[in-house]
């Protein structure tokens, strides 16, 4: 049997919202596998749908920049939130975001590009690590461009212009006026920031993710005791609902809670007198998908001072 620690139980409880004893049982049932334990809780109806990747687990900034029909988003990570407030770090994020906007489509291309200071981004990053005193890294980048129309940006929890915790880009292909595209793009970007779609269309959803959801739905439906044909329909219904809720175009618009995003775009095109196509989007949330090691500040201070920390009393 796997050694289930109190820290593991606490971590699962924070991720799932389930009770402590249920979390401990889930970990015991799954030999300490955190993802499997989350799925076990969900099959028992003890946890809401997991959006593990939406949890902020690293510090730094997301930068976004747009210019007409193109836009770019970059995530640069640091060890603490203090660095995100550092002018030197913020300028670096702005510079590498501009490099991405100008054409660098991956992290390696950004690192090799020359910044306004005359040094490459990689050399500048090395200098920043030495002078600021924290490890930093360019984690990811995505660039969008349309032949006609606009790419619209939105930053949630903005730290300063173009920098924040969540950065969103929306690519709209259309001959409609820029004012109409900017208005629609801003609304869609705010929706994306809040609703966290996993793909543009239902068919774009990750196949492995769908199969995992199907397995969960099948186990839950199987526990109902209903005939096999009814169970199969229950599973199909659950997957259809999951697809609609996680694909952007079929999500319900957060502004009214009843209109599909595809219908919002269609109406905007009709009002603008020109068809508008939502061709792509980017949603970067700082630290999503990164597991961050928990830090015990008291233990760190004790270790640094050479004074052993006294164990906490057990109630």
PDB file of C-alpha atoms in Angstrom:
ATOM      1  CA  UNK A   1       0.000   0.000   0.000  1.00  0.00           C
ATOM      2  CA  UNK A   2       1.272   3.463  -0.877  1.00  0.00           C
ATOM      3  CA  UNK A   3       2.369   5.764   1.932  1.00  0.00           C
ATOM      4  CA  UNK A   4      -0.391   8.401   2.041  1.00  0.00           C
ATOM      5  CA  UNK A   5       0.864  11.559   3.724  1.00  0.00           C
ATOM      6  CA  UNK A   6      -1.114  14.353   5.328  1.00  0.00           C
ATOM      7  CA  UNK A   7       0.274  16.717   2.676  1.00  0.00           C
ATOM      8  CA  UNK A   8      -1.157  14.516  -0.087  1.00  0.00           C
ATOM      9  CA  UNK A   9      -4.562  14.498   1.573  1.00  0.00           C
ATOM     10  CA  UNK A  10      -4.452  18.269   2.029  1.00  0.00           C
ATOM     11  CA  UNK A  11      -3.453  18.789  -1.613  1.00  0.00           C
ATOM     12  CA  UNK A  12      -6.299  16.605  -2.895  1.00  0.00           C
ATOM     13  CA  UNK A  13      -8.769  18.285  -0.577  1.00  0.00           C
ATOM     14  CA  UNK A  14      -7.799  21.717  -1.930  1.00  0.00           C
ATOM     15  CA  UNK A  15      -8.063  20.511  -5.535  1.00  0.00           C
ATOM     16  CA  UNK A  16     -11.364  18.670  -5.140  1.00  0.00           C
ATOM     17  CA  UNK A  17     -13.253  20.406  -2.340  1.00  0.00           C
ATOM     18  CA  UNK A  18     -14.087  16.958  -0.941  1.00  0.00           C
ATOM     19  CA  UNK A  19     -13.886  16.035   2.734  1.00  0.00           C
ATOM     20  CA  UNK A  20     -10.606  14.996   4.331  1.00  0.00           C
ATOM     21  CA  UNK A  21     -11.638  11.400   5.025  1.00  0.00           C
ATOM     22  CA  UNK A  22     -13.008  11.020   1.495  1.00  0.00           C
ATOM     23  CA  UNK A  23      -9.709  12.335   0.107  1.00  0.00           C
ATOM     24  CA  UNK A  24      -7.726   9.907   2.240  1.00  0.00           C
ATOM     25  CA  UNK A  25      -9.907   7.011   1.092  1.00  0.00           C
ATOM     26  CA  UNK A  26      -9.548   8.083  -2.547  1.00  0.00           C
ATOM     27  CA  UNK A  27      -5.766   8.133  -2.270  1.00  0.00           C
ATOM     28  CA  UNK A  28      -5.744   4.727  -0.576  1.00  0.00           C
ATOM     29  CA  UNK A  29      -8.005   3.300  -3.292  1.00  0.00           C
ATOM     30  CA  UNK A  30      -5.716   4.620  -6.047  1.00  0.00           C
ATOM     31  CA  UNK A  31      -2.318   3.883  -4.466  1.00  0.00           C
ATOM     32  CA  UNK A  32      -1.587   7.590  -4.000  1.00  0.00           C
ATOM     33  CA  UNK A  33      -2.107   8.592  -7.650  1.00  0.00           C
ATOM     34  CA  UNK A  34      -3.425  12.184  -7.415  1.00  0.00           C
ATOM     35  CA  UNK A  35      -5.158  12.278 -10.816  1.00  0.00           C
ATOM     36  CA  UNK A  36      -6.730   8.855 -10.303  1.00  0.00           C
ATOM     37  CA  UNK A  37      -7.862   9.905  -6.821  1.00  0.00           C
ATOM     38  CA  UNK A  38      -9.540  12.977  -8.290  1.00  0.00           C
ATOM     39  CA  UNK A  39     -11.346  10.768 -10.817  1.00  0.00           C
ATOM     40  CA  UNK A  40     -12.358   8.368  -8.004  1.00  0.00           C
ATOM     41  CA  UNK A  41     -13.913  11.257  -6.065  1.00  0.00           C
ATOM     42  CA  UNK A  42     -15.760  12.427  -9.151  1.00  0.00           C
ATOM     43  CA  UNK A  43     -17.202   8.966  -9.855  1.00  0.00           C
ATOM     44  CA  UNK A  44     -18.525   8.965  -6.300  1.00  0.00           C
ATOM     45  CA  UNK A  45     -20.020  12.420  -6.762  1.00  0.00           C
ATOM     46  CA  UNK A  46     -17.670  13.853  -4.150  1.00  0.00           C
ATOM     47  CA  UNK A  47     -15.836  16.369  -6.329  1.00  0.00           C
ATOM     48  CA  UNK A  48     -16.789  18.821  -9.036  1.00  0.00           C
ATOM     49  CA  UNK A  49     -15.358  18.519 -12.557  1.00  0.00           C
ATOM     50  CA  UNK A  50     -11.609  18.971 -12.307  1.00  0.00           C
ATOM     51  CA  UNK A  51     -10.067  22.023 -13.890  1.00  0.00           C
ATOM     52  CA  UNK A  52      -6.678  21.311 -12.494  1.00  0.00           C
ATOM     53  CA  UNK A  53      -4.904  23.212 -15.225  1.00  0.00           C
ATOM     54  CA  UNK A  54      -6.761  26.402 -14.364  1.00  0.00           C
ATOM     55  CA  UNK A  55      -5.100  26.571 -10.951  1.00  0.00           C
ATOM     56  CA  UNK A  56      -2.349  29.154 -10.725  1.00  0.00           C
ATOM     57  CA  UNK A  57       0.739  27.178  -9.640  1.00  0.00           C
ATOM     58  CA  UNK A  58       3.634  29.466 -10.647  1.00  0.00           C
ATOM     59  CA  UNK A  59       4.436  33.156 -10.567  1.00  0.00           C
ATOM     60  CA  UNK A  60       5.456  35.671 -13.221  1.00  0.00           C
ATOM     61  CA  UNK A  61       3.448  37.405 -15.928  1.00  0.00           C
ATOM     62  CA  UNK A  62       1.526  36.776 -19.118  1.00  0.00           C
ATOM     63  CA  UNK A  63       2.164  39.395 -21.798  1.00  0.00           C
ATOM     64  CA  UNK A  64      -0.101  40.125 -24.774  1.00  0.00           C
ATOM     65  CA  UNK A  65       0.388  42.469 -27.717  1.00  0.00           C
ATOM     66  CA  UNK A  66      -1.599  43.125 -30.892  1.00  0.00           C
ATOM     67  CA  UNK A  67      -1.131  45.045 -34.097  1.00  0.00           C
ATOM     68  CA  UNK A  68      -4.074  45.044 -36.469  1.00  0.00           C
ATOM     69  CA  UNK A  69      -4.461  41.547 -37.871  1.00  0.00           C
ATOM     70  CA  UNK A  70      -1.866  39.865 -35.671  1.00  0.00           C
ATOM     71  CA  UNK A  71      -1.336  39.245 -31.992  1.00  0.00           C
ATOM     72  CA  UNK A  72       0.915  37.328 -29.613  1.00  0.00           C
ATOM     73  CA  UNK A  73       0.799  36.000 -26.068  1.00  0.00           C
ATOM     74  CA  UNK A  74       3.808  34.937 -23.989  1.00  0.00           C
ATOM     75  CA  UNK A  75       4.121  33.492 -20.482  1.00  0.00           C
ATOM     76  CA  UNK A  76       7.280  34.201 -18.512  1.00  0.00           C
ATOM     77  CA  UNK A  77       7.596  32.526 -15.117  1.00  0.00           C
ATOM     78  CA  UNK A  78       9.427  33.504 -11.945  1.00  0.00           C
ATOM     79  CA  UNK A  79       9.666  31.973  -8.500  1.00  0.00           C
ATOM     80  CA  UNK A  80       7.695  34.622  -6.585  1.00  0.00           C
ATOM     81  CA  UNK A  81       5.048  37.230  -7.206  1.00  0.00           C
ATOM     82  CA  UNK A  82       7.485  39.917  -6.033  1.00  0.00           C
ATOM     83  CA  UNK A  83       9.409  39.554  -9.297  1.00  0.00           C
ATOM     84  CA  UNK A  84       6.237  40.195 -11.306  1.00  0.00           C
ATOM     85  CA  UNK A  85       6.228  43.704  -9.809  1.00  0.00           C
ATOM     86  CA  UNK A  86       9.862  44.304 -10.756  1.00  0.00           C
ATOM     87  CA  UNK A  87      10.321  46.911 -13.533  1.00  0.00           C
ATOM     88  CA  UNK A  88      13.228  44.989 -15.050  1.00  0.00           C
ATOM     89  CA  UNK A  89      11.177  41.797 -15.252  1.00  0.00           C
ATOM     90  CA  UNK A  90       8.132  43.595 -16.652  1.00  0.00           C
ATOM     91  CA  UNK A  91      10.199  45.241 -19.380  1.00  0.00           C
ATOM     92  CA  UNK A  92      11.646  41.863 -20.332  1.00  0.00           C
ATOM     93  CA  UNK A  93       8.146  40.385 -20.693  1.00  0.00           C
ATOM     94  CA  UNK A  94       7.091  43.353 -22.863  1.00  0.00           C
ATOM     95  CA  UNK A  95      10.171  42.969 -25.040  1.00  0.00           C
ATOM     96  CA  UNK A  96       9.771  39.232 -25.641  1.00  0.00           C
ATOM     97  CA  UNK A  97       6.051  39.675 -26.317  1.00  0.00           C
ATOM     98  CA  UNK A  98       6.914  42.239 -28.990  1.00  0.00           C
ATOM     99  CA  UNK A  99       9.444  39.799 -30.457  1.00  0.00           C
ATOM    100  CA  UNK A 100       6.681  37.197 -30.686  1.00  0.00           C
ATOM    101  CA  UNK A 101       4.368  39.724 -32.305  1.00  0.00           C
ATOM    102  CA  UNK A 102       7.035  40.491 -34.890  1.00  0.00           C
ATOM    103  CA  UNK A 103       7.186  36.849 -35.931  1.00  0.00           C
ATOM    104  CA  UNK A 104       8.902  34.577 -33.393  1.00  0.00           C
ATOM    105  CA  UNK A 105       6.476  31.701 -33.112  1.00  0.00           C
ATOM    106  CA  UNK A 106       8.153  29.487 -30.505  1.00  0.00           C
ATOM    107  CA  UNK A 107      10.244  29.774 -27.364  1.00  0.00           C
ATOM    108  CA  UNK A 108      13.536  28.931 -29.096  1.00  0.00           C
ATOM    109  CA  UNK A 109      12.985  31.654 -31.693  1.00  0.00           C
ATOM    110  CA  UNK A 110      12.261  34.181 -28.943  1.00  0.00           C
ATOM    111  CA  UNK A 111      15.406  33.221 -27.019  1.00  0.00           C
ATOM    112  CA  UNK A 112      17.538  33.710 -30.141  1.00  0.00           C
ATOM    113  CA  UNK A 113      15.990  37.089 -31.028  1.00  0.00           C
ATOM    114  CA  UNK A 114      17.757  40.364 -30.267  1.00  0.00           C
ATOM    115  CA  UNK A 115      16.002  42.712 -27.842  1.00  0.00           C
ATOM    116  CA  UNK A 116      16.153  46.537 -27.820  1.00  0.00           C
ATOM    117  CA  UNK A 117      19.094  46.322 -25.371  1.00  0.00           C
ATOM    118  CA  UNK A 118      21.208  44.743 -28.131  1.00  0.00           C
ATOM    119  CA  UNK A 119      21.415  41.329 -26.398  1.00  0.00           C
ATOM    120  CA  UNK A 120      19.515  38.160 -27.181  1.00  0.00           C
ATOM    121  CA  UNK A 121      16.503  37.320 -25.074  1.00  0.00           C
ATOM    122  CA  UNK A 122      18.336  34.284 -23.702  1.00  0.00           C
ATOM    123  CA  UNK A 123      21.349  36.353 -22.602  1.00  0.00           C
ATOM    124  CA  UNK A 124      19.069  38.995 -21.128  1.00  0.00           C
ATOM    125  CA  UNK A 125      17.203  36.316 -19.193  1.00  0.00           C
ATOM    126  CA  UNK A 126      20.479  34.992 -17.811  1.00  0.00           C
ATOM    127  CA  UNK A 127      21.423  38.506 -16.684  1.00  0.00           C
ATOM    128  CA  UNK A 128      18.011  39.016 -15.099  1.00  0.00           C
ATOM    129  CA  UNK A 129      18.321  35.797 -13.128  1.00  0.00           C
ATOM    130  CA  UNK A 130      21.698  36.938 -11.792  1.00  0.00           C
ATOM    131  CA  UNK A 131      20.631  40.495 -10.932  1.00  0.00           C
ATOM    132  CA  UNK A 132      17.109  39.818  -9.656  1.00  0.00           C
ATOM    133  CA  UNK A 133      18.159  36.671  -7.823  1.00  0.00           C
ATOM    134  CA  UNK A 134      15.395  34.315  -8.917  1.00  0.00           C
ATOM    135  CA  UNK A 135      15.102  31.636 -11.532  1.00  0.00           C
ATOM    136  CA  UNK A 136      13.024  32.774 -14.519  1.00  0.00           C
ATOM    137  CA  UNK A 137      11.970  31.143 -17.771  1.00  0.00           C
ATOM    138  CA  UNK A 138      10.086  31.807 -20.981  1.00  0.00           C
ATOM    139  CA  UNK A 139       7.495  29.052 -20.794  1.00  0.00           C
ATOM    140  CA  UNK A 140       5.290  29.318 -23.880  1.00  0.00           C
ATOM    141  CA  UNK A 141       4.162  31.517 -26.736  1.00  0.00           C
ATOM    142  CA  UNK A 142       1.349  31.568 -29.259  1.00  0.00           C
ATOM    143  CA  UNK A 143       0.886  33.902 -32.197  1.00  0.00           C
ATOM    144  CA  UNK A 144      -2.359  34.542 -34.118  1.00  0.00           C
ATOM    145  CA  UNK A 145      -2.849  36.241 -37.467  1.00  0.00           C
ATOM    146  CA  UNK A 146      -5.750  36.714 -39.881  1.00  0.00           C
ATOM    147  CA  UNK A 147      -5.633  37.867 -43.494  1.00  0.00           C
ATOM    148  CA  UNK A 148      -8.464  40.345 -42.949  1.00  0.00           C
ATOM    149  CA  UNK A 149     -10.124  41.440 -39.737  1.00  0.00           C
ATOM    150  CA  UNK A 150      -8.599  41.876 -36.280  1.00  0.00           C
ATOM    151  CA  UNK A 151      -6.902  40.158 -33.375  1.00  0.00           C
ATOM    152  CA  UNK A 152      -8.231  41.520 -30.096  1.00  0.00           C
ATOM    153  CA  UNK A 153      -6.452  41.281 -26.732  1.00  0.00           C
ATOM    154  CA  UNK A 154      -7.685  41.276 -23.140  1.00  0.00           C
ATOM    155  CA  UNK A 155      -5.753  41.035 -19.882  1.00  0.00           C
ATOM    156  CA  UNK A 156      -7.428  39.974 -16.655  1.00  0.00           C
ATOM    157  CA  UNK A 157      -5.885  41.037 -13.333  1.00  0.00           C
ATOM    158  CA  UNK A 158      -3.718  43.481 -15.240  1.00  0.00           C
ATOM    159  CA  UNK A 159      -0.444  44.344 -13.527  1.00  0.00           C
ATOM    160  CA  UNK A 160       0.408  47.037 -16.064  1.00  0.00           C
ATOM    161  CA  UNK A 161      -0.378  47.657 -19.743  1.00  0.00           C
ATOM    162  CA  UNK A 162      -0.450  44.333 -21.576  1.00  0.00           C
ATOM    163  CA  UNK A 163       0.755  42.337 -18.561  1.00  0.00           C
ATOM    164  CA  UNK A 164      -1.237  40.293 -16.075  1.00  0.00           C
ATOM    165  CA  UNK A 165      -2.299  36.909 -14.733  1.00  0.00           C
ATOM    166  CA  UNK A 166      -4.570  35.883 -17.626  1.00  0.00           C
ATOM    167  CA  UNK A 167      -3.986  36.957 -21.222  1.00  0.00           C
ATOM    168  CA  UNK A 168      -6.496  36.324 -24.011  1.00  0.00           C
ATOM    169  CA  UNK A 169      -6.347  36.826 -27.770  1.00  0.00           C
ATOM    170  CA  UNK A 170      -9.291  36.471 -30.154  1.00  0.00           C
ATOM    171  CA  UNK A 171      -8.791  36.187 -33.919  1.00  0.00           C
ATOM    172  CA  UNK A 172     -11.712  37.409 -36.042  1.00  0.00           C
ATOM    173  CA  UNK A 173     -11.706  37.053 -39.853  1.00  0.00           C
ATOM    174  CA  UNK A 174     -14.039  39.604 -41.449  1.00  0.00           C
ATOM    175  CA  UNK A 175     -14.504  42.636 -43.674  1.00  0.00           C
ATOM    176  CA  UNK A 176     -16.573  44.288 -40.928  1.00  0.00           C
ATOM    177  CA  UNK A 177     -15.488  47.606 -39.439  1.00  0.00           C
ATOM    178  CA  UNK A 178     -12.679  47.625 -36.902  1.00  0.00           C
ATOM    179  CA  UNK A 179     -15.005  49.145 -34.293  1.00  0.00           C
ATOM    180  CA  UNK A 180     -17.436  46.233 -34.667  1.00  0.00           C
ATOM    181  CA  UNK A 181     -14.626  43.665 -34.454  1.00  0.00           C
ATOM    182  CA  UNK A 182     -13.034  45.301 -31.430  1.00  0.00           C
ATOM    183  CA  UNK A 183     -16.348  45.395 -29.577  1.00  0.00           C
ATOM    184  CA  UNK A 184     -17.119  41.748 -30.321  1.00  0.00           C
ATOM    185  CA  UNK A 185     -13.540  40.641 -29.674  1.00  0.00           C
ATOM    186  CA  UNK A 186     -13.480  42.294 -26.257  1.00  0.00           C
ATOM    187  CA  UNK A 187     -16.700  40.557 -25.209  1.00  0.00           C
ATOM    188  CA  UNK A 188     -15.495  37.190 -26.478  1.00  0.00           C
ATOM    189  CA  UNK A 189     -12.125  37.620 -24.768  1.00  0.00           C
ATOM    190  CA  UNK A 190     -13.772  38.389 -21.439  1.00  0.00           C
ATOM    191  CA  UNK A 191     -15.956  35.305 -21.870  1.00  0.00           C
ATOM    192  CA  UNK A 192     -12.892  33.167 -22.630  1.00  0.00           C
ATOM    193  CA  UNK A 193     -11.085  34.470 -19.556  1.00  0.00           C
ATOM    194  CA  UNK A 194     -14.055  33.542 -17.363  1.00  0.00           C
ATOM    195  CA  UNK A 195     -15.329  30.333 -19.016  1.00  0.00           C
ATOM    196  CA  UNK A 196     -11.992  28.626 -19.714  1.00  0.00           C
ATOM    197  CA  UNK A 197     -12.853  26.771 -22.954  1.00  0.00           C
ATOM    198  CA  UNK A 198     -10.559  23.867 -23.788  1.00  0.00           C
ATOM    199  CA  UNK A 199     -10.875  24.083 -27.581  1.00  0.00           C
ATOM    200  CA  UNK A 200     -12.482  26.212 -30.294  1.00  0.00           C
ATOM    201  CA  UNK A 201     -14.802  23.472 -31.581  1.00  0.00           C
ATOM    202  CA  UNK A 202     -16.096  20.226 -30.108  1.00  0.00           C
ATOM    203  CA  UNK A 203     -14.081  18.154 -32.587  1.00  0.00           C
ATOM    204  CA  UNK A 204     -10.902  19.912 -31.429  1.00  0.00           C
ATOM    205  CA  UNK A 205     -11.207  18.659 -27.837  1.00  0.00           C
ATOM    206  CA  UNK A 206      -8.387  16.347 -26.805  1.00  0.00           C
ATOM    207  CA  UNK A 207      -9.322  12.732 -27.571  1.00  0.00           C
ATOM    208  CA  UNK A 208      -7.577  11.377 -24.462  1.00  0.00           C
ATOM    209  CA  UNK A 209      -9.476  13.843 -22.301  1.00  0.00           C
ATOM    210  CA  UNK A 210     -12.784  12.744 -23.830  1.00  0.00           C
ATOM    211  CA  UNK A 211     -11.969   9.090 -23.201  1.00  0.00           C
ATOM    212  CA  UNK A 212     -11.097   9.865 -19.601  1.00  0.00           C
ATOM    213  CA  UNK A 213     -14.426  11.664 -19.151  1.00  0.00           C
ATOM    214  CA  UNK A 214     -16.213   8.754 -20.820  1.00  0.00           C
ATOM    215  CA  UNK A 215     -14.662   6.313 -18.352  1.00  0.00           C
ATOM    216  CA  UNK A 216     -15.774   8.466 -15.434  1.00  0.00           C
ATOM    217  CA  UNK A 217     -19.280   8.841 -16.849  1.00  0.00           C
ATOM    218  CA  UNK A 218     -19.523   5.094 -17.497  1.00  0.00           C
ATOM    219  CA  UNK A 219     -18.580   4.214 -13.928  1.00  0.00           C
ATOM    220  CA  UNK A 220     -21.040   6.718 -12.475  1.00  0.00           C
ATOM    221  CA  UNK A 221     -23.832   5.563 -14.795  1.00  0.00           C
ATOM    222  CA  UNK A 222     -23.050   1.912 -14.078  1.00  0.00           C
ATOM    223  CA  UNK A 223     -23.622   2.488 -10.382  1.00  0.00           C
ATOM    224  CA  UNK A 224     -27.213   3.543 -11.136  1.00  0.00           C
ATOM    225  CA  UNK A 225     -28.243  -0.093 -11.602  1.00  0.00           C
ATOM    226  CA  UNK A 226     -30.118   0.720 -14.818  1.00  0.00           C
ATOM    227  CA  UNK A 227     -30.118  -1.579 -17.884  1.00  0.00           C
ATOM    228  CA  UNK A 228     -27.076  -1.497 -20.175  1.00  0.00           C
ATOM    229  CA  UNK A 229     -28.863   0.354 -22.987  1.00  0.00           C
ATOM    230  CA  UNK A 230     -29.959   3.086 -20.592  1.00  0.00           C
ATOM    231  CA  UNK A 231     -26.454   3.301 -19.137  1.00  0.00           C
ATOM    232  CA  UNK A 232     -25.040   3.722 -22.654  1.00  0.00           C
ATOM    233  CA  UNK A 233     -27.448   6.586 -23.338  1.00  0.00           C
ATOM    234  CA  UNK A 234     -26.547   8.201 -20.017  1.00  0.00           C
ATOM    235  CA  UNK A 235     -22.854   8.056 -20.926  1.00  0.00           C
ATOM    236  CA  UNK A 236     -23.440   9.481 -24.397  1.00  0.00           C
ATOM    237  CA  UNK A 237     -25.519  12.262 -22.898  1.00  0.00           C
ATOM    238  CA  UNK A 238     -22.819  13.098 -20.352  1.00  0.00           C
ATOM    239  CA  UNK A 239     -20.137  13.277 -23.055  1.00  0.00           C
ATOM    240  CA  UNK A 240     -22.321  15.425 -25.310  1.00  0.00           C
ATOM    241  CA  UNK A 241     -22.861  17.821 -22.431  1.00  0.00           C
ATOM    242  CA  UNK A 242     -19.132  17.855 -21.641  1.00  0.00           C
ATOM    243  CA  UNK A 243     -18.282  18.681 -25.260  1.00  0.00           C
ATOM    244  CA  UNK A 244     -20.745  21.566 -25.381  1.00  0.00           C
ATOM    245  CA  UNK A 245     -19.569  23.003 -22.079  1.00  0.00           C
ATOM    246  CA  UNK A 246     -15.869  22.937 -22.992  1.00  0.00           C
ATOM    247  CA  UNK A 247     -15.807  23.939 -26.676  1.00  0.00           C
ATOM    248  CA  UNK A 248     -15.833  27.715 -27.108  1.00  0.00           C
ATOM    249  CA  UNK A 249     -18.339  28.018 -29.951  1.00  0.00           C
ATOM    250  CA  UNK A 250     -20.956  25.917 -28.129  1.00  0.00           C
ATOM    251  CA  UNK A 251     -20.505  27.484 -24.692  1.00  0.00           C
ATOM    252  CA  UNK A 252     -23.228  29.758 -23.354  1.00  0.00           C
ATOM    253  CA  UNK A 253     -22.208  33.408 -23.363  1.00  0.00           C
ATOM    254  CA  UNK A 254     -21.358  34.469 -19.804  1.00  0.00           C
ATOM    255  CA  UNK A 255     -22.957  37.874 -20.378  1.00  0.00           C
ATOM    256  CA  UNK A 256     -26.479  36.430 -20.619  1.00  0.00           C
ATOM    257  CA  UNK A 257     -26.113  32.726 -19.771  1.00  0.00           C
ATOM    258  CA  UNK A 258     -28.329  31.545 -22.638  1.00  0.00           C
ATOM    259  CA  UNK A 259     -26.865  32.441 -26.055  1.00  0.00           C
ATOM    260  CA  UNK A 260     -24.305  30.162 -27.678  1.00  0.00           C
ATOM    261  CA  UNK A 261     -21.038  31.841 -28.636  1.00  0.00           C
ATOM    262  CA  UNK A 262     -21.555  30.808 -32.267  1.00  0.00           C
ATOM    263  CA  UNK A 263     -24.870  32.696 -32.236  1.00  0.00           C
ATOM    264  CA  UNK A 264     -23.247  35.732 -30.605  1.00  0.00           C
ATOM    265  CA  UNK A 265     -20.702  35.864 -33.434  1.00  0.00           C
ATOM    266  CA  UNK A 266     -23.369  35.341 -36.115  1.00  0.00           C
ATOM    267  CA  UNK A 267     -25.530  38.169 -34.738  1.00  0.00           C
ATOM    268  CA  UNK A 268     -22.548  40.515 -34.538  1.00  0.00           C
ATOM    269  CA  UNK A 269     -21.792  39.797 -38.186  1.00  0.00           C
ATOM    270  CA  UNK A 270     -25.389  40.451 -39.190  1.00  0.00           C
ATOM    271  CA  UNK A 271     -25.427  43.742 -37.280  1.00  0.00           C
ATOM    272  CA  UNK A 272     -22.092  44.748 -38.857  1.00  0.00           C
ATOM    273  CA  UNK A 273     -23.271  43.897 -42.372  1.00  0.00           C
ATOM    274  CA  UNK A 274     -20.426  41.407 -42.964  1.00  0.00           C
ATOM    275  CA  UNK A 275     -19.833  37.808 -41.933  1.00  0.00           C
ATOM    276  CA  UNK A 276     -17.507  37.396 -38.972  1.00  0.00           C
ATOM    277  CA  UNK A 277     -15.590  34.174 -38.406  1.00  0.00           C
ATOM    278  CA  UNK A 278     -14.093  33.295 -35.031  1.00  0.00           C
ATOM    279  CA  UNK A 279     -11.032  31.445 -36.323  1.00  0.00           C
ATOM    280  CA  UNK A 280      -8.877  30.994 -33.223  1.00  0.00           C
ATOM    281  CA  UNK A 281      -8.153  32.136 -29.684  1.00  0.00           C
ATOM    282  CA  UNK A 282      -5.461  32.015 -27.015  1.00  0.00           C
ATOM    283  CA  UNK A 283      -5.988  31.826 -23.265  1.00  0.00           C
ATOM    284  CA  UNK A 284      -2.843  31.822 -21.156  1.00  0.00           C
ATOM    285  CA  UNK A 285      -3.358  31.695 -17.397  1.00  0.00           C
ATOM    286  CA  UNK A 286      -0.255  32.152 -15.345  1.00  0.00           C
ATOM    287  CA  UNK A 287       1.063  28.834 -14.071  1.00  0.00           C
ATOM    288  CA  UNK A 288      -1.733  26.640 -15.410  1.00  0.00           C
ATOM    289  CA  UNK A 289      -0.678  23.012 -15.488  1.00  0.00           C
ATOM    290  CA  UNK A 290       2.472  23.572 -13.426  1.00  0.00           C
ATOM    291  CA  UNK A 291       2.769  21.706 -10.143  1.00  0.00           C
ATOM    292  CA  UNK A 292       4.342  24.024  -7.599  1.00  0.00           C
ATOM    293  CA  UNK A 293       6.064  22.530  -4.582  1.00  0.00           C
ATOM    294  CA  UNK A 294       4.474  23.720  -1.363  1.00  0.00           C
ATOM    295  CA  UNK A 295       6.712  25.907   0.729  1.00  0.00           C
ATOM    296  CA  UNK A 296       6.854  25.808   4.523  1.00  0.00           C
ATOM    297  CA  UNK A 297       8.162  29.284   5.329  1.00  0.00           C
ATOM    298  CA  UNK A 298       8.698  28.546   9.015  1.00  0.00           C
ATOM    299  CA  UNK A 299      10.758  25.464   8.158  1.00  0.00           C
ATOM    300  CA  UNK A 300      12.836  27.455   5.649  1.00  0.00           C
ATOM    301  CA  UNK A 301      13.606  30.128   8.231  1.00  0.00           C
ATOM    302  CA  UNK A 302      14.513  27.497  10.831  1.00  0.00           C
ATOM    303  CA  UNK A 303      16.797  25.717   8.376  1.00  0.00           C
ATOM    304  CA  UNK A 304      18.501  28.946   7.394  1.00  0.00           C
ATOM    305  CA  UNK A 305      19.082  29.891  11.038  1.00  0.00           C
ATOM    306  CA  UNK A 306      20.282  26.447  12.049  1.00  0.00           C
ATOM    307  CA  UNK A 307      17.566  26.164  14.701  1.00  0.00           C
ATOM    308  CA  UNK A 308      15.556  22.929  14.427  1.00  0.00           C
ATOM    309  CA  UNK A 309      11.812  23.448  14.050  1.00  0.00           C
ATOM    310  CA  UNK A 310       9.649  21.991  16.777  1.00  0.00           C
ATOM    311  CA  UNK A 311       6.964  19.611  15.525  1.00  0.00           C
ATOM    312  CA  UNK A 312       3.435  20.960  15.538  1.00  0.00           C
ATOM    313  CA  UNK A 313       1.215  19.550  18.296  1.00  0.00           C
ATOM    314  CA  UNK A 314      -1.161  16.766  17.240  1.00  0.00           C
ATOM    315  CA  UNK A 315      -4.746  17.347  18.280  1.00  0.00           C
TER     316      UNK A 315
END
